[in-house]
JSON list of C-alpha atoms in Angstrom, two decimals:
[
{"chain": "A", "resi": 62, "resn": "GLU", "atom": "CA", "xyz": [101.37, 101.58, 92.91]},
{"chain": "A", "resi": 63, "resn": "PRO", "atom": "CA", "xyz": [98.60, 101.67, 95.89]},
{"chain": "A", "resi": 64, "resn": "GLU", "atom": "CA", "xyz": [99.75, 100.35, 98.98]},
{"chain": "A", "resi": 65, "resn": "VAL", "atom": "CA", "xyz": [98.56, 99.72, 102.41]},
{"chain": "A", "resi": 66, "resn": "THR", "atom": "CA", "xyz": [99.99, 102.10, 105.39]},
{"chain": "A", "resi": 67, "resn": "GLN", "atom": "CA", "xyz": [100.06, 101.14, 108.80]},
{"chain": "A", "resi": 68, "resn": "THR", "atom": "CA", "xyz": [100.50, 103.58, 111.48]},
{"chain": "A", "resi": 69, "resn": "PRO", "atom": "CA", "xyz": [102.59, 103.40, 114.20]},
{"chain": "A", "resi": 70, "resn": "SER", "atom": "CA", "xyz": [105.68, 101.43, 112.67]},
{"chain": "A", "resi": 71, "resn": "HIS", "atom": "CA", "xyz": [106.57, 100.82, 116.43]},
{"chain": "A", "resi": 72, "resn": "GLN", "atom": "CA", "xyz": [103.95, 101.26, 119.64]},
{"chain": "A", "resi": 73, "resn": "VAL", "atom": "CA", "xyz": [105.43, 100.37, 123.21]},
{"chain": "A", "resi": 74, "resn": "THR", "atom": "CA", "xyz": [102.69, 99.93, 126.07]},
{"chain": "A", "resi": 75, "resn": "GLN", "atom": "CA", "xyz": [102.82, 98.91, 129.47]},
{"chain": "A", "resi": 76, "resn": "MET", "atom": "CA", "xyz": [101.07, 95.48, 129.89]},
{"chain": "A", "resi": 77, "resn": "GLY", "atom": "CA", "xyz": [97.24, 96.57, 130.86]},
{"chain": "A", "resi": 78, "resn": "GLN", "atom": "CA", "xyz": [97.02, 99.59, 128.17]},
{"chain": "A", "resi": 79, "resn": "GLU", "atom": "CA", "xyz": [94.70, 99.69, 125.54]},
{"chain": "A", "resi": 80, "resn": "VAL", "atom": "CA", "xyz": [96.22, 100.37, 121.90]},
{"chain": "A", "resi": 81, "resn": "ILE", "atom": "CA", "xyz": [94.74, 101.23, 118.66]},
{"chain": "A", "resi": 82, "resn": "LEU", "atom": "CA", "xyz": [96.65, 100.07, 115.72]},
{"chain": "A", "resi": 83, "resn": "ARG", "atom": "CA", "xyz": [95.40, 101.39, 112.24]},
{"chain": "A", "resi": 84, "resn": "CYS", "atom": "CA", "xyz": [95.34, 100.71, 108.84]},
{"chain": "A", "resi": 85, "resn": "VAL", "atom": "CA", "xyz": [94.55, 102.46, 105.34]},
{"chain": "A", "resi": 86, "resn": "PRO", "atom": "CA", "xyz": [93.53, 99.80, 102.92]},
{"chain": "A", "resi": 87, "resn": "ILE", "atom": "CA", "xyz": [93.67, 100.24, 99.09]},
{"chain": "A", "resi": 88, "resn": "SER", "atom": "CA", "xyz": [91.16, 102.68, 98.20]},
{"chain": "A", "resi": 89, "resn": "ASN", "atom": "CA", "xyz": [88.53, 100.37, 96.62]},
{"chain": "A", "resi": 90, "resn": "HIS", "atom": "CA", "xyz": [88.99, 97.20, 98.65]},
{"chain": "A", "resi": 91, "resn": "LEU", "atom": "CA", "xyz": [86.43, 95.79, 100.20]},
{"chain": "A", "resi": 92, "resn": "TYR", "atom": "CA", "xyz": [88.03, 92.82, 102.44]},
{"chain": "A", "resi": 93, "resn": "PHE", "atom": "CA", "xyz": [90.35, 93.59, 105.58]},
{"chain": "A", "resi": 94, "resn": "TYR", "atom": "CA", "xyz": [92.28, 91.72, 107.38]},
{"chain": "A", "resi": 95, "resn": "TRP", "atom": "CA", "xyz": [94.61, 91.83, 110.48]},
{"chain": "A", "resi": 96, "resn": "TYR", "atom": "CA", "xyz": [97.58, 88.90, 111.13]},
{"chain": "A", "resi": 97, "resn": "ARG", "atom": "CA", "xyz": [100.70, 89.09, 113.23]},
{"chain": "A", "resi": 98, "resn": "GLN", "atom": "CA", "xyz": [103.77, 87.25, 113.60]},
{"chain": "A", "resi": 99, "resn": "ILE", "atom": "CA", "xyz": [105.40, 86.87, 117.45]},
{"chain": "A", "resi": 100, "resn": "LEU", "atom": "CA", "xyz": [108.71, 87.05, 116.72]},
{"chain": "A", "resi": 101, "resn": "GLY", "atom": "CA", "xyz": [110.59, 83.64, 115.37]},
{"chain": "A", "resi": 102, "resn": "GLN", "atom": "CA", "xyz": [107.25, 82.24, 114.75]},
{"chain": "A", "resi": 103, "resn": "LYS", "atom": "CA", "xyz": [104.38, 82.13, 111.56]},
{"chain": "A", "resi": 104, "resn": "VAL", "atom": "CA", "xyz": [102.26, 84.82, 110.88]},
{"chain": "A", "resi": 105, "resn": "GLU", "atom": "CA", "xyz": [98.94, 83.84, 111.88]},
{"chain": "A", "resi": 106, "resn": "PHE", "atom": "CA", "xyz": [95.23, 85.09, 111.05]},
{"chain": "A", "resi": 107, "resn": "LEU", "atom": "CA", "xyz": [93.77, 87.06, 113.36]},
{"chain": "A", "resi": 108, "resn": "VAL", "atom": "CA", "xyz": [90.44, 88.67, 111.94]},
{"chain": "A", "resi": 109, "resn": "SER", "atom": "CA", "xyz": [88.66, 89.13, 108.40]},
{"chain": "A", "resi": 110, "resn": "PHE", "atom": "CA", "xyz": [86.16, 92.13, 107.86]},
{"chain": "A", "resi": 111, "resn": "TYR", "atom": "CA", "xyz": [84.15, 92.45, 105.67]},
{"chain": "A", "resi": 112, "resn": "ASN", "atom": "CA", "xyz": [80.62, 95.54, 105.11]},
{"chain": "A", "resi": 113, "resn": "ASN", "atom": "CA", "xyz": [81.21, 96.39, 108.79]},
{"chain": "A", "resi": 114, "resn": "GLU", "atom": "CA", "xyz": [81.11, 92.72, 110.37]},
{"chain": "A", "resi": 115, "resn": "ILE", "atom": "CA", "xyz": [83.46, 90.65, 111.26]},
{"chain": "A", "resi": 116, "resn": "SER", "atom": "CA", "xyz": [83.54, 87.42, 108.72]},
{"chain": "A", "resi": 117, "resn": "GLU", "atom": "CA", "xyz": [85.60, 85.30, 110.05]},
{"chain": "A", "resi": 118, "resn": "LYS", "atom": "CA", "xyz": [87.94, 85.31, 113.41]},
{"chain": "A", "resi": 119, "resn": "SER", "atom": "CA", "xyz": [90.53, 82.76, 114.52]},
{"chain": "A", "resi": 120, "resn": "GLU", "atom": "CA", "xyz": [91.17, 81.23, 118.05]},
{"chain": "A", "resi": 121, "resn": "ILE", "atom": "CA", "xyz": [93.54, 84.05, 118.92]},
{"chain": "A", "resi": 122, "resn": "PHE", "atom": "CA", "xyz": [90.77, 86.89, 118.73]},
{"chain": "A", "resi": 123, "resn": "ASP", "atom": "CA", "xyz": [89.11, 86.83, 122.12]},
{"chain": "A", "resi": 124, "resn": "ASP", "atom": "CA", "xyz": [87.13, 89.67, 123.71]},
{"chain": "A", "resi": 125, "resn": "GLN", "atom": "CA", "xyz": [90.34, 91.63, 124.50]},
{"chain": "A", "resi": 126, "resn": "PHE", "atom": "CA", "xyz": [90.72, 92.25, 120.48]},
{"chain": "A", "resi": 127, "resn": "SER", "atom": "CA", "xyz": [88.13, 94.24, 118.16]},
{"chain": "A", "resi": 128, "resn": "VAL", "atom": "CA", "xyz": [88.29, 95.86, 114.82]},
{"chain": "A", "resi": 129, "resn": "GLU", "atom": "CA", "xyz": [86.49, 98.45, 113.14]},
{"chain": "A", "resi": 130, "resn": "ARG", "atom": "CA", "xyz": [86.23, 101.05, 109.99]},
{"chain": "A", "resi": 131, "resn": "PRO", "atom": "CA", "xyz": [85.44, 104.18, 111.46]},
{"chain": "A", "resi": 132, "resn": "ASP", "atom": "CA", "xyz": [85.59, 106.45, 108.65]},
{"chain": "A", "resi": 133, "resn": "GLY", "atom": "CA", "xyz": [85.54, 104.46, 105.38]},
{"chain": "A", "resi": 134, "resn": "SER", "atom": "CA", "xyz": [89.50, 105.02, 104.91]},
{"chain": "A", "resi": 135, "resn": "ASN", "atom": "CA", "xyz": [90.46, 103.31, 108.05]},
{"chain": "A", "resi": 136, "resn": "PHE", "atom": "CA", "xyz": [90.65, 99.88, 109.64]},
{"chain": "A", "resi": 137, "resn": "THR", "atom": "CA", "xyz": [91.62, 99.81, 113.28]},
{"chain": "A", "resi": 138, "resn": "LEU", "atom": "CA", "xyz": [92.34, 96.89, 115.41]},
{"chain": "A", "resi": 139, "resn": "LYS", "atom": "CA", "xyz": [92.25, 97.77, 119.29]},
{"chain": "A", "resi": 140, "resn": "ILE", "atom": "CA", "xyz": [93.43, 95.45, 122.29]},
{"chain": "A", "resi": 141, "resn": "ARG", "atom": "CA", "xyz": [91.41, 96.52, 124.99]},
{"chain": "A", "resi": 142, "resn": "SER", "atom": "CA", "xyz": [94.20, 95.40, 128.06]},
{"chain": "A", "resi": 143, "resn": "THR", "atom": "CA", "xyz": [97.84, 94.18, 126.69]},
{"chain": "A", "resi": 144, "resn": "LYS", "atom": "CA", "xyz": [99.26, 91.37, 127.81]},
{"chain": "A", "resi": 145, "resn": "LEU", "atom": "CA", "xyz": [103.15, 90.49, 127.27]},
{"chain": "A", "resi": 146, "resn": "GLU", "atom": "CA", "xyz": [102.15, 88.10, 125.21]},
{"chain": "A", "resi": 147, "resn": "ASP", "atom": "CA", "xyz": [100.47, 90.38, 122.31]},
{"chain": "A", "resi": 148, "resn": "SER", "atom": "CA", "xyz": [104.24, 91.70, 121.62]},
{"chain": "A", "resi": 149, "resn": "ALA", "atom": "CA", "xyz": [104.45, 90.86, 118.12]},
{"chain": "A", "resi": 150, "resn": "MET", "atom": "CA", "xyz": [104.34, 92.37, 114.61]},
{"chain": "A", "resi": 151, "resn": "TYR", "atom": "CA", "xyz": [100.76, 93.32, 113.52]},
{"chain": "A", "resi": 152, "resn": "PHE", "atom": "CA", "xyz": [99.97, 93.08, 109.34]},
{"chain": "A", "resi": 153, "resn": "CYS", "atom": "CA", "xyz": [96.88, 94.31, 107.94]},
{"chain": "A", "resi": 154, "resn": "ALA", "atom": "CA", "xyz": [96.28, 93.52, 104.75]},
{"chain": "A", "resi": 155, "resn": "SER", "atom": "CA", "xyz": [93.06, 94.06, 102.02]},
{"chain": "A", "resi": 156, "resn": "ARG", "atom": "CA", "xyz": [91.85, 92.71, 99.05]},
{"chain": "A", "resi": 157, "resn": "ALA", "atom": "CA", "xyz": [89.73, 94.06, 96.12]},
{"chain": "A", "resi": 158, "resn": "THR", "atom": "CA", "xyz": [87.34, 91.30, 95.83]},
{"chain": "A", "resi": 159, "resn": "ARG", "atom": "CA", "xyz": [85.35, 88.19, 97.47]},
{"chain": "A", "resi": 160, "resn": "GLY", "atom": "CA", "xyz": [87.47, 85.25, 96.11]},
{"chain": "A", "resi": 161, "resn": "VAL", "atom": "CA", "xyz": [91.05, 83.33, 96.62]},
{"chain": "A", "resi": 162, "resn": "VAL", "atom": "CA", "xyz": [92.21, 84.05, 93.37]},
{"chain": "A", "resi": 163, "resn": "ASP", "atom": "CA", "xyz": [92.14, 87.86, 94.15]},
{"chain": "A", "resi": 164, "resn": "THR", "atom": "CA", "xyz": [95.68, 88.95, 96.01]},
{"chain": "A", "resi": 165, "resn": "GLN", "atom": "CA", "xyz": [95.81, 90.12, 99.65]},
{"chain": "A", "resi": 166, "resn": "TYR", "atom": "CA", "xyz": [98.03, 93.23, 100.02]},
{"chain": "A", "resi": 167, "resn": "PHE", "atom": "CA", "xyz": [99.61, 93.26, 103.34]},
{"chain": "A", "resi": 168, "resn": "GLY", "atom": "CA", "xyz": [101.15, 96.86, 104.57]},
{"chain": "A", "resi": 169, "resn": "PRO", "atom": "CA", "xyz": [104.44, 97.03, 106.28]},
{"chain": "A", "resi": 170, "resn": "GLY", "atom": "CA", "xyz": [103.09, 96.01, 109.94]},
{"chain": "A", "resi": 171, "resn": "THR", "atom": "CA", "xyz": [103.46, 97.63, 113.41]},
{"chain": "A", "resi": 172, "resn": "ARG", "atom": "CA", "xyz": [105.49, 96.16, 115.64]},
{"chain": "A", "resi": 173, "resn": "LEU", "atom": "CA", "xyz": [103.76, 95.92, 118.81]},
{"chain": "A", "resi": 174, "resn": "THR", "atom": "CA", "xyz": [105.76, 95.21, 122.23]},
{"chain": "A", "resi": 175, "resn": "VAL", "atom": "CA", "xyz": [104.12, 95.09, 125.87]},
{"chain": "A", "resi": 176, "resn": "LEU", "atom": "CA", "xyz": [106.41, 95.69, 128.60]},
{"chain": "B", "resi": 206, "resn": "ALA", "atom": "CA", "xyz": [92.14, 72.04, 108.52]},
{"chain": "B", "resi": 207, "resn": "GLN", "atom": "CA", "xyz": [94.62, 73.35, 106.37]},
{"chain": "B", "resi": 208, "resn": "SER", "atom": "CA", "xyz": [98.72, 73.63, 107.12]},
{"chain": "B", "resi": 209, "resn": "VAL", "atom": "CA", "xyz": [101.97, 74.72, 105.73]},
{"chain": "B", "resi": 210, "resn": "THR", "atom": "CA", "xyz": [105.27, 73.38, 106.57]},
{"chain": "B", "resi": 211, "resn": "GLN", "atom": "CA", "xyz": [108.56, 75.23, 105.26]},
{"chain": "B", "resi": 212, "resn": "LEU", "atom": "CA", "xyz": [111.74, 73.30, 105.57]},
{"chain": "B", "resi": 213, "resn": "GLY", "atom": "CA", "xyz": [114.76, 74.59, 106.28]},
{"chain": "B", "resi": 214, "resn": "SER", "atom": "CA", "xyz": [114.51, 77.99, 108.29]},
{"chain": "B", "resi": 215, "resn": "HIS", "atom": "CA", "xyz": [117.99, 79.23, 106.85]},
{"chain": "B", "resi": 216, "resn": "VAL", "atom": "CA", "xyz": [118.87, 78.50, 103.08]},
{"chain": "B", "resi": 217, "resn": "SER", "atom": "CA", "xyz": [122.08, 80.03, 101.86]},
{"chain": "B", "resi": 218, "resn": "VAL", "atom": "CA", "xyz": [123.01, 79.99, 98.26]},
{"chain": "B", "resi": 219, "resn": "SER", "atom": "CA", "xyz": [125.86, 81.59, 96.65]},
{"chain": "B", "resi": 220, "resn": "GLU", "atom": "CA", "xyz": [124.99, 84.35, 94.01]},
{"chain": "B", "resi": 221, "resn": "GLY", "atom": "CA", "xyz": [124.27, 82.71, 90.70]},
{"chain": "B", "resi": 222, "resn": "ALA", "atom": "CA", "xyz": [123.50, 79.90, 91.93]},
{"chain": "B", "resi": 223, "resn": "LEU", "atom": "CA", "xyz": [119.99, 77.40, 91.99]},
{"chain": "B", "resi": 224, "resn": "VAL", "atom": "CA", "xyz": [117.45, 78.66, 94.70]},
{"chain": "B", "resi": 225, "resn": "LEU", "atom": "CA", "xyz": [114.91, 76.01, 96.39]},
{"chain": "B", "resi": 226, "resn": "LEU", "atom": "CA", "xyz": [112.98, 76.94, 98.65]},
{"chain": "B", "resi": 227, "resn": "ARG", "atom": "CA", "xyz": [110.96, 74.05, 99.75]},
{"chain": "B", "resi": 228, "resn": "CYS", "atom": "CA", "xyz": [106.99, 74.06, 100.70]},
{"chain": "B", "resi": 229, "resn": "ASN", "atom": "CA", "xyz": [104.76, 71.42, 101.98]},
{"chain": "B", "resi": 230, "resn": "TYR", "atom": "CA", "xyz": [101.31, 71.88, 102.30]},
{"chain": "B", "resi": 231, "resn": "SER", "atom": "CA", "xyz": [98.05, 69.75, 104.14]},
{"chain": "B", "resi": 232, "resn": "SER", "atom": "CA", "xyz": [94.17, 70.75, 102.86]},
{"chain": "B", "resi": 233, "resn": "SER", "atom": "CA", "xyz": [91.22, 68.64, 103.11]},
{"chain": "B", "resi": 234, "resn": "VAL", "atom": "CA", "xyz": [90.12, 70.02, 99.94]},
{"chain": "B", "resi": 235, "resn": "PRO", "atom": "CA", "xyz": [92.01, 71.49, 96.99]},
{"chain": "B", "resi": 236, "resn": "PRO", "atom": "CA", "xyz": [94.27, 74.67, 97.99]},
{"chain": "B", "resi": 237, "resn": "TYR", "atom": "CA", "xyz": [95.34, 77.41, 96.70]},
{"chain": "B", "resi": 238, "resn": "LEU", "atom": "CA", "xyz": [98.76, 78.54, 97.76]},
{"chain": "B", "resi": 239, "resn": "PHE", "atom": "CA", "xyz": [101.15, 81.32, 97.63]},
{"chain": "B", "resi": 240, "resn": "TRP", "atom": "CA", "xyz": [104.14, 82.64, 97.95]},
{"chain": "B", "resi": 241, "resn": "TYR", "atom": "CA", "xyz": [104.63, 85.67, 99.96]},
{"chain": "B", "resi": 242, "resn": "VAL", "atom": "CA", "xyz": [108.52, 87.88, 100.18]},
{"chain": "B", "resi": 243, "resn": "GLN", "atom": "CA", "xyz": [108.99, 90.19, 103.13]},
{"chain": "B", "resi": 244, "resn": "TYR", "atom": "CA", "xyz": [111.99, 92.34, 102.83]},
{"chain": "B", "resi": 245, "resn": "PRO", "atom": "CA", "xyz": [113.72, 93.94, 106.31]},
{"chain": "B", "resi": 246, "resn": "ASN", "atom": "CA", "xyz": [111.38, 96.47, 107.26]},
{"chain": "B", "resi": 247, "resn": "GLN", "atom": "CA", "xyz": [108.74, 95.97, 104.68]},
{"chain": "B", "resi": 248, "resn": "GLY", "atom": "CA", "xyz": [105.23, 94.41, 104.24]},
{"chain": "B", "resi": 249, "resn": "LEU", "atom": "CA", "xyz": [104.67, 91.06, 102.66]},
{"chain": "B", "resi": 250, "resn": "GLN", "atom": "CA", "xyz": [104.37, 90.95, 99.08]},
{"chain": "B", "resi": 251, "resn": "LEU", "atom": "CA", "xyz": [103.17, 88.49, 96.51]},
{"chain": "B", "resi": 252, "resn": "LEU", "atom": "CA", "xyz": [105.47, 86.44, 94.32]},
{"chain": "B", "resi": 253, "resn": "LEU", "atom": "CA", "xyz": [102.88, 84.22, 92.84]},
{"chain": "B", "resi": 254, "resn": "LYS", "atom": "CA", "xyz": [100.15, 81.97, 93.71]},
{"chain": "B", "resi": 255, "resn": "TYR", "atom": "CA", "xyz": [98.78, 79.04, 92.73]},
{"chain": "B", "resi": 256, "resn": "THR", "atom": "CA", "xyz": [94.72, 78.92, 91.80]},
{"chain": "B", "resi": 257, "resn": "SER", "atom": "CA", "xyz": [94.36, 75.53, 90.15]},
{"chain": "B", "resi": 258, "resn": "ALA", "atom": "CA", "xyz": [94.81, 76.82, 86.51]},
{"chain": "B", "resi": 259, "resn": "ALA", "atom": "CA", "xyz": [98.47, 75.66, 84.89]},
{"chain": "B", "resi": 260, "resn": "THR", "atom": "CA", "xyz": [100.66, 73.68, 88.00]},
{"chain": "B", "resi": 261, "resn": "LEU", "atom": "CA", "xyz": [103.75, 75.98, 86.86]},
{"chain": "B", "resi": 262, "resn": "VAL", "atom": "CA", "xyz": [103.53, 79.39, 88.07]},
{"chain": "B", "resi": 263, "resn": "LYS", "atom": "CA", "xyz": [105.58, 81.62, 87.14]},
{"chain": "B", "resi": 264, "resn": "GLY", "atom": "CA", "xyz": [105.73, 84.86, 89.52]},
{"chain": "B", "resi": 265, "resn": "ILE", "atom": "CA", "xyz": [107.71, 88.02, 89.86]},
{"chain": "B", "resi": 266, "resn": "ASN", "atom": "CA", "xyz": [111.47, 88.29, 89.99]},
{"chain": "B", "resi": 267, "resn": "GLY", "atom": "CA", "xyz": [112.51, 85.60, 87.95]},
{"chain": "B", "resi": 268, "resn": "PHE", "atom": "CA", "xyz": [110.78, 83.11, 90.65]},
{"chain": "B", "resi": 269, "resn": "GLU", "atom": "CA", "xyz": [108.55, 79.81, 89.89]},
{"chain": "B", "resi": 270, "resn": "ALA", "atom": "CA", "xyz": [106.64, 77.46, 92.09]},
{"chain": "B", "resi": 271, "resn": "GLU", "atom": "CA", "xyz": [105.18, 74.15, 90.57]},
{"chain": "B", "resi": 272, "resn": "PHE", "atom": "CA", "xyz": [102.28, 72.76, 92.50]},
{"chain": "B", "resi": 273, "resn": "LYS", "atom": "CA", "xyz": [102.85, 68.93, 92.45]},
{"chain": "B", "resi": 274, "resn": "LYS", "atom": "CA", "xyz": [99.57, 67.32, 94.31]},
{"chain": "B", "resi": 275, "resn": "SER", "atom": "CA", "xyz": [100.96, 64.01, 94.65]},
{"chain": "B", "resi": 276, "resn": "GLU", "atom": "CA", "xyz": [103.77, 65.24, 97.09]},
{"chain": "B", "resi": 277, "resn": "THR", "atom": "CA", "xyz": [101.44, 68.22, 98.26]},
{"chain": "B", "resi": 278, "resn": "SER", "atom": "CA", "xyz": [104.70, 70.37, 97.42]},
{"chain": "B", "resi": 279, "resn": "PHE", "atom": "CA", "xyz": [104.56, 73.80, 95.88]},
{"chain": "B", "resi": 280, "resn": "HIS", "atom": "CA", "xyz": [108.21, 74.66, 95.90]},
{"chain": "B", "resi": 281, "resn": "LEU", "atom": "CA", "xyz": [109.81, 77.88, 94.90]},
{"chain": "B", "resi": 282, "resn": "THR", "atom": "CA", "xyz": [112.59, 78.36, 92.48]},
{"chain": "B", "resi": 283, "resn": "LYS", "atom": "CA", "xyz": [114.93, 80.65, 91.15]},
{"chain": "B", "resi": 284, "resn": "PRO", "atom": "CA", "xyz": [117.86, 79.74, 88.47]},
{"chain": "B", "resi": 285, "resn": "SER", "atom": "CA", "xyz": [120.21, 81.98, 89.70]},
{"chain": "B", "resi": 286, "resn": "ALA", "atom": "CA", "xyz": [120.42, 83.93, 92.51]},
{"chain": "B", "resi": 287, "resn": "HIS", "atom": "CA", "xyz": [120.86, 87.74, 93.00]},
{"chain": "B", "resi": 288, "resn": "MET", "atom": "CA", "xyz": [122.03, 89.54, 95.97]},
{"chain": "B", "resi": 289, "resn": "SER", "atom": "CA", "xyz": [118.70, 91.11, 96.22]},
{"chain": "B", "resi": 290, "resn": "ASP", "atom": "CA", "xyz": [116.80, 87.95, 96.29]},
{"chain": "B", "resi": 291, "resn": "ALA", "atom": "CA", "xyz": [118.41, 88.62, 100.39]},
{"chain": "B", "resi": 292, "resn": "ALA", "atom": "CA", "xyz": [114.69, 88.05, 102.11]},
{"chain": "B", "resi": 293, "resn": "GLU", "atom": "CA", "xyz": [112.16, 86.10, 104.28]},
{"chain": "B", "resi": 294, "resn": "TYR", "atom": "CA", "xyz": [109.83, 83.90, 101.96]},
{"chain": "B", "resi": 295, "resn": "PHE", "atom": "CA", "xyz": [106.75, 82.65, 103.16]},
{"chain": "B", "resi": 296, "resn": "CYS", "atom": "CA", "xyz": [104.51, 79.71, 101.89]},
{"chain": "B", "resi": 297, "resn": "ALA", "atom": "CA", "xyz": [100.98, 80.47, 102.64]},
{"chain": "B", "resi": 298, "resn": "VAL", "atom": "CA", "xyz": [97.76, 78.15, 101.65]},
{"chain": "B", "resi": 299, "resn": "SER", "atom": "CA", "xyz": [94.07, 79.02, 101.58]},
{"chain": "B", "resi": 300, "resn": "GLU", "atom": "CA", "xyz": [90.88, 76.55, 101.06]},
{"chain": "B", "resi": 301, "resn": "ASN", "atom": "CA", "xyz": [88.61, 77.48, 98.04]},
{"chain": "B", "resi": 302, "resn": "PHE", "atom": "CA", "xyz": [86.12, 80.02, 97.65]},
{"chain": "B", "resi": 303, "resn": "GLY", "atom": "CA", "xyz": [84.92, 80.93, 100.63]},
{"chain": "B", "resi": 304, "resn": "ASN", "atom": "CA", "xyz": [87.59, 80.35, 103.29]},
{"chain": "B", "resi": 305, "resn": "GLU", "atom": "CA", "xyz": [89.67, 83.36, 102.37]},
{"chain": "B", "resi": 306, "resn": "LYS", "atom": "CA", "xyz": [92.43, 83.53, 105.15]},
{"chain": "B", "resi": 307, "resn": "LEU", "atom": "CA", "xyz": [96.03, 82.99, 104.62]},
{"chain": "B", "resi": 308, "resn": "THR", "atom": "CA", "xyz": [97.65, 80.04, 106.72]},
{"chain": "B", "resi": 309, "resn": "PHE", "atom": "CA", "xyz": [101.50, 80.89, 106.81]},
{"chain": "B", "resi": 310, "resn": "GLY", "atom": "CA", "xyz": [104.15, 78.64, 107.28]},
{"chain": "B", "resi": 311, "resn": "THR", "atom": "CA", "xyz": [106.85, 79.37, 109.30]},
{"chain": "B", "resi": 312, "resn": "GLY", "atom": "CA", "xyz": [109.04, 81.45, 106.90]},
{"chain": "B", "resi": 313, "resn": "THR", "atom": "CA", "xyz": [112.64, 80.52, 105.48]},
{"chain": "B", "resi": 314, "resn": "ARG", "atom": "CA", "xyz": [115.40, 83.28, 105.02]},
{"chain": "B", "resi": 315, "resn": "LEU", "atom": "CA", "xyz": [117.76, 83.53, 102.53]},
{"chain": "B", "resi": 316, "resn": "THR", "atom": "CA", "xyz": [121.02, 84.90, 102.35]},
{"chain": "B", "resi": 317, "resn": "ILE", "atom": "CA", "xyz": [123.04, 85.42, 99.30]},
{"chain": "B", "resi": 318, "resn": "ILE", "atom": "CA", "xyz": [126.96, 84.51, 99.47]},
{"chain": "B", "resi": 319, "resn": "PRO", "atom": "CA", "xyz": [128.81, 86.84, 97.24]}
]
């Protein structure tokens, strides 16, 4: 069964460093998402992406964050200058078609630890 | 704005007993509702979803949920718990077509007692 994959599974970085989290969505999917979950808190929406542009972003997704689909298969989340509060589990998700009835499929997540 | 409240961050049930995980939602428009499950070190897996068809929704692994508009609830149930049901369960809401993001609850960790 097709699945969303994410690399790395765990990333440790120093505060102020740039990180790139990678996702490979399911191959025929057109809509892509990033969510995050700070330890002990709820899963929060960050950004949605379609047709090579951001379709919606949350208040969390400030200028330090960016997304890209560089090569037609990968979907990346970049944090330019990490802060301690960026430590969280980051989930990528993809969906085949527009419309809420279609399921978002989630990857296993990348645990980001900022020291 | 939409939101979800999951009552009970931890629920323990005996193997074979009824599982009931509670979810209440708030939405300014008719909602679409989802239950996701997360097993240790894995991603979020869809259990079931309500998309304005039948109010009683059946999902995978014997779970089902009933949409009750009058109570703004979407509680998840399973008649007989199995050890393999131990996981974290998330309720999520999305508003109608065009607003695709999922808004999650804080999750309920289900423990099964042998």
